[in-house]
XYZ file of C-alpha atoms in Angstrom:
464
model
C 58.859 -96.212 13.176
C 61.186 -94.388 15.563
C 63.383 -91.672 14.086
C 67.072 -92.439 13.738
C 69.496 -91.483 16.483
C 71.063 -88.910 14.157
C 67.714 -87.337 13.399
C 66.816 -87.170 17.094
C 70.150 -85.511 17.830
C 69.538 -82.968 15.098
C 66.107 -82.144 16.480
C 67.432 -81.797 20.027
C 70.279 -79.584 18.823
C 67.749 -77.218 17.299
C 65.271 -77.295 20.162
C 66.477 -73.889 21.315
C 65.138 -72.399 18.103
C 61.564 -73.090 19.256
C 58.568 -73.951 17.118
C 57.090 -71.906 14.356
C 53.831 -72.136 12.496
C 54.267 -70.510 9.074
C 51.252 -69.991 6.898
C 51.045 -72.009 3.747
C 53.128 -70.354 1.032
C 51.551 -70.080 -2.373
C 53.742 -71.608 -5.082
C 54.352 -69.221 -7.935
C 52.867 -70.511 -11.173
C 55.251 -69.876 -14.022
C 53.962 -70.046 -17.568
C 56.390 -69.411 -20.398
C 55.001 -69.470 -23.912
C 58.484 -70.115 -25.269
C 58.565 -73.564 -23.658
C 56.285 -75.731 -25.783
C 56.221 -79.519 -26.024
C 56.140 -80.683 -29.697
C 52.506 -81.527 -30.519
C 52.804 -83.055 -33.983
C 55.115 -85.033 -36.247
C 56.489 -81.894 -37.836
C 57.486 -80.564 -34.425
C 59.244 -83.813 -33.588
C 61.341 -83.445 -36.749
C 62.707 -80.092 -35.661
C 66.488 -79.892 -35.782
C 69.113 -78.536 -33.398
C 71.268 -77.595 -36.398
C 70.641 -73.815 -36.191
C 71.748 -73.759 -32.551
C 74.800 -75.891 -33.314
C 75.814 -73.693 -36.261
C 75.739 -70.698 -33.956
C 77.465 -72.231 -30.918
C 79.948 -74.809 -32.228
C 82.545 -72.399 -33.695
C 83.202 -71.006 -30.203
C 83.871 -74.430 -28.647
C 87.508 -75.516 -28.805
C 89.648 -78.563 -28.138
C 92.434 -78.229 -25.560
C 95.613 -80.271 -25.319
C 97.619 -79.713 -22.133
C 101.104 -81.199 -21.863
C 102.732 -81.836 -18.500
C 106.287 -82.999 -17.844
C 106.415 -85.352 -14.875
C 109.608 -86.335 -13.066
C 109.857 -90.059 -12.343
C 112.099 -91.088 -9.477
C 114.343 -94.054 -10.281
C 114.191 -97.293 -8.308
C 116.630 -97.043 -5.340
C 117.770 -100.638 -5.996
C 119.173 -99.735 -9.418
C 120.668 -96.516 -8.056
C 122.868 -98.647 -5.792
C 124.650 -99.873 -8.919
C 125.045 -96.450 -10.523
C 122.041 -96.703 -12.813
C 118.429 -95.682 -12.826
C 118.809 -91.924 -13.038
C 115.591 -89.903 -12.587
C 113.691 -89.557 -15.849
C 110.958 -87.373 -17.237
C 107.641 -88.506 -18.641
C 105.418 -86.340 -20.807
C 101.721 -86.637 -19.966
C 98.999 -85.120 -22.108
C 95.402 -84.402 -21.160
C 92.633 -83.696 -23.622
C 89.683 -81.464 -22.858
C 87.428 -78.756 -24.186
C 86.939 -75.037 -23.775
C 84.748 -72.127 -24.820
C 85.771 -68.787 -26.368
C 83.958 -66.096 -24.393
C 85.815 -62.980 -25.593
C 86.592 -62.313 -29.264
C 90.219 -61.331 -28.530
C 90.911 -64.943 -27.527
C 89.734 -65.423 -23.928
C 88.860 -69.086 -23.359
C 87.232 -70.669 -20.318
C 87.755 -74.329 -19.409
C 88.072 -76.587 -16.353
C 91.040 -76.094 -14.073
C 91.647 -79.853 -13.969
C 92.148 -79.881 -17.768
C 95.178 -77.556 -17.660
C 96.440 -78.013 -14.097
C 100.270 -78.021 -13.864
C 100.546 -77.901 -17.674
C 103.803 -76.620 -19.178
C 102.333 -76.289 -22.657
C 98.732 -75.651 -23.742
C 97.529 -75.973 -27.315
C 94.043 -74.881 -28.394
C 92.416 -76.050 -31.636
C 89.380 -74.214 -33.014
C 86.498 -75.864 -34.778
C 87.919 -74.736 -38.143
C 91.268 -76.466 -37.296
C 93.216 -73.279 -36.541
C 95.648 -73.780 -33.655
C 96.955 -71.400 -30.992
C 99.235 -71.620 -28.002
C 97.600 -70.462 -24.785
C 98.667 -69.136 -21.410
C 96.779 -69.327 -18.115
C 95.370 -65.980 -17.005
C 93.639 -67.246 -13.869
C 93.092 -70.732 -12.456
C 90.518 -71.192 -9.689
C 90.810 -74.635 -8.153
C 87.740 -74.348 -5.936
C 85.307 -73.672 -8.778
C 87.372 -75.820 -11.194
C 87.395 -72.951 -13.689
C 90.455 -71.698 -15.579
C 90.697 -68.754 -17.972
C 93.174 -68.882 -20.873
C 94.474 -66.292 -23.345
C 95.208 -67.394 -26.899
C 98.491 -66.054 -28.265
C 98.846 -64.394 -31.654
C 95.157 -63.749 -32.312
C 94.934 -61.266 -35.152
C 91.185 -61.180 -35.736
C 87.935 -61.389 -33.837
C 87.089 -64.968 -32.919
C 83.604 -66.492 -32.589
C 82.246 -66.382 -29.042
C 79.442 -67.742 -26.902
C 77.362 -65.359 -24.821
C 77.433 -66.198 -21.097
C 73.806 -66.288 -19.934
C 73.973 -65.873 -16.150
C 70.299 -64.941 -15.640
C 69.541 -68.455 -14.342
C 66.134 -68.721 -15.976
C 66.560 -72.407 -16.783
C 64.012 -74.945 -15.624
C 64.152 -78.692 -15.134
C 63.081 -80.261 -18.425
C 64.547 -77.568 -20.690
C 66.399 -78.870 -23.744
C 70.190 -78.426 -23.748
C 73.169 -79.342 -25.911
C 76.591 -80.469 -24.678
C 79.414 -79.580 -27.067
C 82.954 -80.795 -26.515
C 85.709 -83.229 -27.410
C 84.811 -86.607 -25.858
C 87.624 -89.189 -25.833
C 89.662 -86.839 -28.040
C 87.759 -87.857 -31.181
C 86.963 -84.269 -32.172
C 84.088 -81.914 -31.629
C 80.854 -83.721 -30.800
C 77.337 -82.536 -29.986
C 74.908 -84.416 -27.739
C 71.471 -83.376 -26.572
C 69.341 -83.900 -23.503
C 67.447 -81.996 -20.865
C 68.226 -80.280 -17.599
C 67.655 -83.070 -15.097
C 68.046 -80.966 -11.941
C 69.240 -77.577 -10.738
C 71.195 -76.464 -7.669
C 72.843 -79.829 -7.066
C 75.190 -79.292 -4.132
C 75.859 -82.613 -2.412
C 77.832 -84.077 -5.301
C 81.270 -84.475 -3.731
C 82.708 -82.325 -6.545
C 83.055 -79.120 -4.529
C 82.118 -77.843 -1.074
C 80.887 -74.584 -2.543
C 79.423 -75.645 -5.874
C 75.830 -75.674 -7.081
C 75.635 -77.638 -10.313
C 73.306 -78.053 -13.266
C 72.586 -81.751 -13.782
C 71.912 -82.980 -17.307
C 71.362 -86.271 -19.107
C 73.071 -84.994 -22.272
C 75.924 -87.443 -22.861
C 79.141 -86.155 -21.256
C 82.278 -88.282 -21.445
C 85.994 -87.900 -20.658
C 87.270 -85.077 -22.855
C 84.030 -83.124 -22.538
C 85.445 -81.399 -19.455
C 85.505 -77.651 -20.024
C 83.032 -77.840 -22.891
C 79.796 -75.927 -23.322
C 76.326 -76.631 -22.013
C 74.122 -74.583 -24.350
C 70.442 -73.684 -24.226
C 68.101 -73.391 -27.193
C 69.010 -69.720 -27.618
C 72.591 -70.787 -28.306
C 73.850 -69.217 -25.056
C 76.343 -70.704 -22.635
C 74.528 -71.712 -19.440
C 77.242 -73.930 -17.972
C 80.687 -75.511 -18.298
C 80.565 -79.309 -18.317
C 82.816 -80.555 -15.549
C 82.001 -84.008 -14.144
C 80.029 -87.215 -14.540
C 78.799 -89.907 -12.190
C 79.707 -93.221 -13.755
C 80.759 -96.744 -12.777
C 82.150 -97.489 -16.209
C 84.010 -94.223 -16.878
C 81.635 -93.249 -19.677
C 78.341 -91.384 -19.732
C 75.521 -92.805 -17.643
C 73.207 -89.864 -18.158
C 74.301 -88.084 -14.973
C 76.500 -85.134 -15.860
C 77.190 -81.895 -14.042
C 77.941 -78.401 -15.290
C 79.179 -75.320 -13.451
C 76.472 -72.643 -13.797
C 77.146 -69.599 -15.949
C 76.886 -67.254 -12.952
C 80.095 -68.691 -11.487
C 81.755 -68.912 -14.917
C 81.093 -65.203 -15.487
C 82.410 -64.368 -12.020
C 85.745 -66.072 -12.738
C 86.028 -64.663 -16.279
C 85.306 -61.124 -15.082
C 87.949 -61.508 -12.360
C 90.522 -62.688 -14.903
C 89.762 -60.004 -17.481
C 89.830 -57.394 -14.738
C 93.424 -58.287 -13.912
C 92.873 -60.384 -10.779
C 95.180 -63.337 -10.110
C 92.675 -65.056 -7.828
C 88.919 -65.137 -7.301
C 87.985 -63.366 -4.071
C 84.941 -65.027 -2.532
C 82.934 -62.969 -0.093
C 81.007 -64.516 2.758
C 77.818 -63.883 4.681
C 79.215 -64.900 8.059
C 76.685 -67.570 8.992
C 76.947 -71.263 9.674
C 74.023 -73.637 9.670
C 72.420 -76.980 9.026
C 70.067 -78.037 6.267
C 66.480 -78.587 7.375
C 65.716 -82.312 7.335
C 62.230 -83.814 7.583
C 62.665 -84.363 11.327
C 63.884 -80.808 11.886
C 60.994 -79.460 9.809
C 58.499 -81.346 11.992
C 60.158 -80.117 15.185
C 59.926 -76.510 13.992
C 56.400 -76.818 12.640
C 57.411 -76.327 9.005
C 55.179 -77.734 6.295
C 58.156 -79.105 4.361
C 61.926 -79.378 4.722
C 63.407 -76.195 3.315
C 66.288 -73.860 3.950
C 69.239 -73.664 6.293
C 68.832 -73.218 10.057
C 71.381 -70.655 11.269
C 73.376 -72.098 14.157
C 76.118 -69.472 14.387
C 76.523 -65.851 13.285
C 80.010 -64.352 13.033
C 80.330 -61.306 15.268
C 80.231 -58.048 13.302
C 80.073 -59.991 10.015
C 77.746 -59.201 7.080
C 74.885 -61.332 8.434
C 75.138 -59.816 11.910
C 75.094 -56.305 10.432
C 71.997 -57.207 8.383
C 70.177 -58.415 11.492
C 70.272 -62.170 10.783
C 70.086 -64.173 14.011
C 70.663 -67.697 15.232
C 67.609 -69.914 14.601
C 66.591 -67.929 11.519
C 65.952 -70.215 8.530
C 67.556 -68.917 5.333
C 65.486 -70.127 2.382
C 66.852 -68.158 -0.580
C 69.585 -65.811 -1.761
C 68.634 -63.375 -4.531
C 65.481 -65.392 -5.101
C 67.374 -68.671 -5.606
C 66.482 -71.427 -3.156
C 69.178 -72.707 -0.786
C 68.902 -75.814 1.361
C 72.405 -76.420 2.691
C 75.682 -74.702 3.501
C 77.184 -75.489 0.094
C 74.269 -73.857 -1.699
C 74.522 -70.770 0.502
C 78.287 -70.519 -0.078
C 77.779 -70.745 -3.822
C 75.063 -68.093 -4.009
C 77.007 -65.654 -1.847
C 80.277 -66.478 -3.635
C 78.791 -65.497 -6.987
C 78.859 -61.883 -5.773
C 81.758 -59.472 -5.727
C 82.869 -58.258 -2.292
C 80.784 -55.312 -1.047
C 77.836 -56.157 -3.286
C 74.405 -56.497 -1.721
C 72.647 -59.850 -1.555
C 68.956 -60.303 -0.795
C 68.499 -62.937 1.899
C 65.049 -64.481 2.324
C 64.462 -66.071 5.717
C 61.816 -67.435 8.013
C 61.610 -66.020 11.535
C 58.820 -66.892 13.963
C 56.831 -68.389 11.126
C 56.989 -65.328 8.904
C 58.960 -64.828 5.734
C 61.022 -61.685 5.365
C 63.847 -60.383 3.210
C 66.935 -58.573 4.445
C 69.729 -57.000 2.464
C 73.277 -57.934 3.425
C 76.452 -56.426 1.993
C 78.733 -59.416 1.581
C 82.395 -58.910 2.462
C 85.812 -60.493 2.154
C 86.554 -63.053 4.827
C 88.401 -61.355 7.681
C 92.027 -62.180 8.321
C 95.073 -63.008 6.220
C 95.467 -66.222 4.222
C 99.212 -65.836 3.617
C 101.028 -68.971 4.842
C 104.372 -67.169 4.554
C 103.612 -65.382 7.813
C 104.127 -68.594 9.766
C 106.133 -68.482 12.999
C 108.756 -71.181 13.580
C 108.741 -72.668 17.065
C 112.334 -72.898 18.303
C 111.921 -74.381 21.776
C 110.001 -77.129 23.512
C 108.402 -80.280 22.159
C 107.033 -78.549 19.049
C 110.430 -77.314 17.852
C 110.555 -77.213 14.050
C 106.843 -76.585 13.515
C 105.875 -73.474 11.555
C 102.501 -72.325 12.877
C 99.809 -69.733 12.218
C 96.831 -68.604 14.242
C 93.720 -69.596 12.312
C 91.413 -66.899 10.959
C 88.388 -67.126 8.621
C 90.334 -66.209 5.457
C 93.097 -68.714 6.179
C 90.690 -71.496 7.153
C 88.643 -70.965 3.993
C 91.729 -70.953 1.744
C 92.703 -74.327 3.202
C 89.224 -75.754 2.619
C 88.292 -75.635 6.293
C 85.572 -74.085 8.420
C 85.889 -70.265 8.613
C 84.362 -70.426 12.100
C 87.096 -72.760 13.386
C 89.715 -71.558 15.844
C 93.119 -72.869 16.820
C 96.683 -72.854 15.538
C 97.448 -74.587 12.254
C 100.748 -76.180 11.276
C 101.816 -74.653 7.960
C 105.063 -76.630 7.605
C 107.275 -78.968 9.606
C 111.039 -79.078 9.284
C 112.234 -82.557 8.379
C 113.958 -84.320 11.271
C 112.716 -81.794 13.846
C 111.241 -82.843 17.171
C 107.750 -81.882 15.986
C 108.304 -84.157 12.983
C 109.478 -87.052 15.169
C 106.463 -86.973 17.489
C 104.147 -87.396 14.498
C 102.718 -83.938 13.806
C 101.863 -83.234 10.178
C 101.385 -80.230 7.923
C 97.742 -79.178 8.104
C 97.176 -80.366 11.677
C 95.068 -77.918 13.680
C 96.101 -77.667 17.331
C 92.906 -76.857 19.234
C 93.845 -77.340 22.880
C 96.807 -77.773 25.221
C 96.254 -79.456 28.597
C 92.519 -78.979 28.172
C 92.693 -75.246 27.414
C 91.720 -73.847 24.028
C 94.630 -72.684 21.880
C 93.978 -69.508 19.910
C 97.445 -67.946 19.537
C 100.864 -69.240 18.522
C 102.574 -68.045 21.705
C 100.690 -70.713 23.661
C 102.840 -73.353 21.933
C 106.314 -71.901 22.382
C 107.278 -74.135 25.292
C 105.281 -77.376 25.133
C 106.913 -79.998 27.365
C 106.918 -83.777 27.581
C 103.812 -85.006 29.339
C 101.646 -82.139 28.066
C 98.303 -83.177 26.578
C 97.732 -81.909 23.044
C 94.496 -82.163 21.029
C 94.625 -81.759 17.257
C 92.170 -81.959 14.385
C 93.366 -83.951 11.385
C 91.175 -84.551 8.328
C 88.002 -84.022 10.335
C 88.998 -86.196 13.311
C 90.051 -85.077 16.780
C 93.084 -86.796 18.258
C 94.314 -86.317 21.835
C 97.670 -87.539 23.097
C 100.535 -86.754 25.438
C 103.927 -85.582 24.244
C 106.641 -88.155 24.903
C-alpha cells in the first residue's frame, strides 16, 4: 500500500534531518510491590471506604450565579415595549479544598463570569467565595472562601506523577447537582494531548464515571491524594461513557501556587522550539525503531532551547523524564515549570540519546493589547494594530513563532471595518512583501494586495 500524500509530504519535509540508526533502547522494568491485583475472594471484597472517609470532606459543591442581559426583540421596541431584561443563570460544579484557610480549586468554566459564588461543604456548611485567580488556558480557577474561622479539611496535591495505567482511582464530585457522589475506575491512559480540550494540556484519562456537575471535582488515588481535577468527558449522550479527562496535579499545583503567591495570572515559560510529532512514516524515514518524540523544525534565536544547544532536526523524546510526542505535550511539560527553572530535555541526535538542561524563560515581548496603534490614514483607517511578538501571539492562542501585524480592534463604521477586516486578523504581507511592523500599514491604498490570516486560513485580496 502506498503511503498517503500527507505522510509523503511529512517525510519529504523532514528529509533534511537525515537518517539515524539508534540502538535498541532497553525498556525500564518497573515493579512496585504496592500495586497488587486481588488474588482471592477476600481481596475482592476490599472497600474504598477508608479512602473516601479521608478525601470526601475536602470535596465541595459549587453554585455559580451569572446575570445575563437579554436584548429585547427590535419589533416590539418599535411599539415602545420589550425593554432589555436580565436572566439569572446558575451553573453547578465541584471543587477541592487544598489549603485549610479556605483555598479551593475548581474548573474555570464552572465559575466563569459569575457574579456570585456559593460553596457547600460535605457537612452542609456554606460559604461565599471570591475568585483569586482564573486561568482559562488550563481551565483551573482558585477561590477563597469568606469568613472561614477554623481549619478546613484538605486534600494533598500529589504532583509526583507516579501513576500508571491500570491504577485504581476515585472520582468525587457533584454530578447533575444531586449531591456528593463517589465513583471508581482505573487510569485508562496518561498524557492525553490531542483531545480538543486545550492546546497545551496533557490529561489523565479515566473510566471512573464523570458526569455534568463533576467538573472541578477530585480524581483521587488509593493513598487519598489529589492526582487530578476532573474537567471533561467524551460523550454522545451528555452523560458518562467511560471516557473522562482530568487535569494532572502538576498543573493544578502550578496554578494554586501562583494564586497563593499573589499572582493575578499564570506565567507560562517556553522552551523556544517548534516541531512535529514523529509519525510512523517519519520514523521509518529517520531509521527510528518506533514513532516517538517531536522533531524540531524551528529554534527561536537566543531562546532557552538555542542557549541549551538544541538544534533543528533533534528529536525531543522527554521533558523531566516524562515522554512527549507532540507540541501540546511539550508545551504542557515546559509550562508546568516556573520561569527561570531548569528543565531536563531528553533528545535523540544522530541516533544517540542525550540529555541537556535548559532554563525555561518567559516568552519574549509584551502581550498588552492596550499598546495598539490606531491607523489614521489610508485604506486601513480605524484599525488598531500591534506588531506580533511571541508573548502576544501566545496570549491570543496563536503560534509564538508567527510574525505579522495583528488587528486588536476596529472602530465601527471605519474604512477598515467597511472593507471587511475583523478583530484578530493577522496581516502577513502587503503587495507580496512580509509585514513585520505597524508603520508598513499607515498608508495602504486602493488596489494594494493584502494577505491576512484568519482562523488558520490565508486570504489574499485587493483593497477596493
